[in-house]
XYZ file of C-alpha atoms in Angstrom:
298
model
C -136.316 -112.610 65.508
C -138.233 -111.621 62.330
C -141.431 -113.591 61.788
C -143.585 -114.567 58.796
C -145.441 -112.106 56.580
C -148.605 -112.622 54.559
C -150.497 -110.530 52.022
C -152.928 -109.210 54.619
C -150.076 -107.859 56.723
C -148.476 -106.316 53.649
C -151.764 -104.581 52.848
C -151.792 -103.134 56.364
C -148.172 -102.029 55.928
C -149.053 -100.300 52.646
C -152.024 -98.488 54.194
C -150.002 -97.400 57.230
C -147.296 -95.952 54.990
C -149.828 -94.103 52.852
C -151.619 -92.537 55.817
C -148.993 -92.474 58.617
C -151.926 -93.124 60.939
C -153.370 -96.292 62.463
C -156.860 -94.771 62.505
C -156.762 -93.650 58.868
C -155.281 -96.969 57.759
C -158.042 -98.831 59.594
C -160.666 -96.752 57.790
C -158.988 -97.356 54.434
C -158.891 -101.120 55.045
C -162.370 -101.297 56.602
C -160.861 -102.725 59.809
C -161.258 -101.728 63.425
C -158.551 -99.564 64.967
C -157.602 -102.284 67.525
C -157.258 -104.867 64.736
C -155.042 -102.508 62.741
C -152.984 -101.745 65.832
C -152.473 -105.474 66.430
C -151.436 -105.887 62.789
C -148.884 -103.100 63.242
C -147.483 -104.993 66.222
C -147.151 -108.141 64.098
C -145.474 -106.137 61.337
C -142.978 -104.708 63.806
C -142.072 -108.177 65.047
C -141.935 -109.650 61.543
C -139.815 -106.869 60.075
C -137.723 -106.106 63.133
C -138.486 -102.376 62.808
C -140.930 -99.921 64.456
C -142.440 -99.021 61.013
C -144.160 -95.904 62.445
C -142.848 -93.744 65.294
C -144.293 -90.780 67.159
C -143.596 -87.387 65.556
C -145.252 -84.483 67.351
C -149.004 -85.093 67.368
C -148.816 -87.668 64.609
C -146.687 -90.550 63.430
C -143.927 -90.787 60.840
C -142.479 -93.772 58.948
C -138.995 -94.989 59.759
C -136.227 -94.921 57.118
C -136.556 -98.705 56.784
C -140.301 -98.405 56.179
C -139.785 -95.731 53.525
C -137.229 -97.905 51.726
C -139.482 -100.938 51.905
C -142.776 -99.294 50.919
C -142.243 -99.242 47.114
C -141.319 -102.946 47.071
C -144.353 -103.856 49.165
C -146.621 -101.834 46.841
C -145.108 -103.627 43.843
C -145.681 -107.047 45.446
C -149.299 -106.204 46.241
C -149.951 -105.031 42.685
C -148.371 -108.168 41.234
C -150.482 -110.319 43.546
C -153.599 -108.383 42.576
C -152.825 -108.759 38.882
C -152.171 -112.495 39.309
C -155.405 -113.095 41.182
C -157.582 -110.930 38.953
C -155.982 -111.520 35.542
C -158.768 -113.828 34.387
C -161.587 -112.046 36.180
C -163.903 -109.382 34.942
C -164.220 -106.384 37.232
C -167.241 -104.377 38.221
C -166.050 -100.870 37.451
C -168.948 -99.284 39.323
C -167.885 -101.130 42.499
C -164.135 -100.585 42.069
C -162.364 -99.098 45.103
C -158.796 -98.181 44.218
C -156.345 -95.292 44.151
C -154.249 -94.848 41.015
C -151.130 -92.699 41.156
C -150.435 -90.889 37.888
C -147.246 -88.965 37.255
C -148.071 -86.206 34.815
C -146.365 -83.450 32.868
C -147.472 -79.952 33.898
C -148.483 -78.952 30.398
C -150.615 -82.070 30.084
C -152.144 -81.874 33.568
C -153.981 -78.607 32.957
C -156.227 -80.261 30.385
C -155.958 -84.023 30.788
C -156.541 -84.130 34.542
C -159.993 -82.573 34.264
C -160.992 -84.842 31.393
C -159.697 -87.969 33.129
C -161.306 -87.182 36.489
C -164.683 -86.524 34.873
C -164.574 -89.729 32.806
C -163.442 -91.905 35.720
C -165.877 -90.389 38.234
C -168.806 -91.082 35.931
C -168.010 -94.780 35.539
C -166.237 -95.564 38.823
C -167.154 -93.182 41.663
C -165.095 -95.229 44.128
C -161.821 -94.647 42.262
C -159.354 -91.939 43.298
C -156.855 -90.470 40.847
C -153.781 -89.089 42.584
C -151.721 -86.878 40.273
C -148.072 -86.220 41.113
C -145.547 -83.984 39.353
C -143.144 -85.502 36.868
C -139.598 -86.215 38.012
C -136.338 -87.624 36.738
C -136.941 -91.211 37.925
C -139.922 -92.141 35.760
C -138.728 -95.677 35.006
C -137.899 -96.542 38.602
C -141.208 -95.140 39.847
C -143.081 -97.384 37.406
C -140.926 -100.372 38.327
C -141.235 -100.039 42.092
C -144.980 -99.394 41.941
C -144.968 -95.924 43.469
C -146.497 -94.687 40.190
C -149.156 -96.583 38.213
C -149.122 -94.519 35.028
C -146.808 -91.900 33.588
C -148.220 -89.335 31.161
C -145.909 -86.933 29.414
C -143.871 -86.021 26.385
C -141.383 -88.492 24.978
C -140.795 -92.215 25.167
C -138.789 -94.551 27.376
C -136.491 -97.147 25.859
C -136.924 -99.889 28.460
C -138.035 -103.479 27.742
C -140.311 -103.683 30.787
C -142.135 -100.389 30.134
C -145.211 -100.351 27.917
C -146.215 -97.210 26.043
C -149.114 -95.935 23.947
C -149.680 -92.598 22.174
C -152.414 -90.299 23.490
C -152.301 -87.242 21.245
C -150.004 -84.759 19.509
C -149.506 -81.238 20.775
C -147.946 -77.936 19.712
C -146.937 -74.857 21.657
C -148.806 -71.621 20.971
C -148.185 -68.041 22.020
C -150.141 -66.333 24.799
C -150.466 -62.693 25.860
C -152.718 -60.835 28.262
C -156.148 -59.998 26.882
C -155.336 -56.271 27.116
C -151.889 -56.531 25.546
C -151.483 -54.623 22.255
C -150.050 -57.822 20.826
C -153.351 -59.551 21.521
C -154.985 -57.595 18.711
C -152.941 -59.526 16.148
C -154.344 -62.898 15.138
C -150.911 -64.078 14.034
C -148.158 -61.662 15.099
C -144.837 -61.775 13.265
C -141.693 -63.035 14.984
C -140.252 -59.524 15.046
C -143.330 -58.294 16.917
C -142.968 -61.076 19.499
C -139.408 -59.962 20.189
C -140.536 -56.454 21.179
C -142.062 -57.821 24.385
C -140.415 -59.586 27.350
C -140.952 -63.333 27.469
C -141.757 -65.849 30.200
C -140.170 -69.275 29.782
C -141.591 -72.403 31.451
C -138.977 -74.988 32.418
C -138.881 -77.224 35.475
C -135.083 -77.348 35.043
C -134.829 -73.561 34.993
C -133.764 -73.230 31.367
C -134.422 -69.913 29.655
C -133.671 -71.205 26.168
C -136.327 -73.149 24.273
C -137.253 -74.260 20.750
C -138.454 -70.766 19.828
C -134.916 -69.413 20.173
C -133.645 -71.578 17.313
C -136.320 -70.179 15.002
C -135.567 -66.627 16.111
C -131.834 -67.031 15.522
C -132.501 -68.414 12.047
C -134.435 -65.214 11.337
C -131.703 -63.016 12.829
C -133.791 -62.190 15.897
C -133.450 -62.521 19.668
C -135.925 -62.339 22.510
C -135.484 -61.195 26.084
C -136.569 -63.761 28.674
C -137.662 -61.745 31.689
C -138.632 -64.727 33.855
C -138.174 -68.492 33.981
C -140.881 -70.350 35.912
C -141.260 -74.069 36.693
C -144.655 -74.730 35.100
C -146.853 -73.672 32.197
C -149.613 -72.801 34.665
C -147.404 -70.267 36.454
C -146.296 -68.887 33.082
C -149.928 -68.376 32.054
C -150.757 -66.536 35.287
C -147.693 -64.314 34.958
C -148.478 -63.470 31.333
C -152.092 -62.660 32.226
C -150.982 -60.031 34.725
C -148.566 -58.070 32.530
C -147.122 -57.283 29.108
C -145.239 -60.549 28.693
C -145.351 -63.220 26.002
C -145.384 -66.926 26.825
C -145.601 -70.315 25.158
C -147.986 -73.012 26.405
C -149.512 -76.212 24.972
C -152.378 -75.470 22.603
C -154.914 -77.554 24.559
C -154.163 -75.563 27.697
C -154.678 -72.299 25.811
C -157.890 -73.436 24.137
C -159.412 -74.590 27.416
C -158.285 -71.914 29.863
C -157.321 -68.738 27.958
C -160.666 -66.971 28.381
C -160.954 -67.766 32.095
C -157.382 -66.588 32.725
C -157.747 -63.390 30.712
C -155.427 -64.467 27.899
C -155.357 -64.432 24.132
C -153.531 -67.142 22.228
C -152.192 -67.361 18.693
C -150.182 -69.715 16.464
C -146.469 -68.940 16.466
C -145.119 -68.281 12.945
C -142.170 -70.607 13.422
C -141.487 -74.317 12.831
C -141.784 -75.390 16.460
C -141.540 -79.164 16.996
C -144.720 -81.172 17.432
C -144.877 -82.942 20.785
C -146.261 -86.446 21.262
C -147.956 -87.076 24.592
C -147.707 -90.716 25.609
C -149.055 -93.054 28.289
C -146.549 -95.359 30.013
C -146.953 -98.243 32.473
C -145.030 -101.267 33.727
C -145.370 -104.610 31.963
C -146.525 -106.388 35.123
C -149.762 -104.365 34.991
C -150.579 -105.259 31.398
C -153.112 -107.873 32.477
C -154.459 -106.071 35.534
C -158.124 -105.489 34.588
C -158.547 -102.349 36.690
C -155.473 -100.684 35.267
C -156.356 -101.789 31.756
C -159.783 -100.201 32.198
C -158.168 -96.957 33.405
C -155.809 -96.819 30.421
C -158.663 -97.394 27.994
C -160.825 -94.791 29.744
C -158.123 -92.125 29.564
C -157.395 -92.836 25.905
C -161.096 -92.780 25.003
C -161.652 -89.509 26.869
C -158.896 -87.839 24.864
C -159.880 -89.268 21.484
């Protein structure tokens, strides 16, 4: 029959699900392996489920454990926020992993800036970046993601949001491309070269096509790739044209062997925003992280 659970057991559960290893979970929690193993036994009795089962040389979570993990993480974060809401934190002594879902175009520049800023102030903090997906709201609600950074806003009463910066797409070509000699090539010149389109949904059409059609022009999209980073690498190796966020181009064009230029078309300006769940508003550690990221990008 299922037994009682307490916060300490839930912390063990969370660590076991993150690491799929009793030894690694023990290290994460600063417990002995036997103590963690005993806690796993108590969890199994309390939840009526094996939690972790043997899988080859390692262990794997059960379907029940995978379903339960996001709710346990959410409960632990709420408890942490409740306990620490009125407490100041010592950032230098902070030991915590923050999961940040991030847009590919943003990651190439923001990730470096954020990691450097956080590492300087809080060397014990880990930033875990994951790719954006279609379930942003649910990931914030169930606690599997702490922050979401990307383009656009979410119309949900329990999701908080703050602007980070505005961004525009710019053109890129290989450093040896004839087009690279033009500081601001005309739209007609851009259409003489094959294009690479970046879309995680596999869409070849983008905002540039509307501007081209208005001018009576069309481009040939030779390849559609899932990320701006892949697009940049592909453009660097051939005679293609691509579009990437300006910050990515400014920071990495030289290292990648690219030239970048403003596109002579009214492409929409993109607003990059920071999103988090309302329950973490008062969490001092998360509040510090949000402020650090915003300050680093100012």
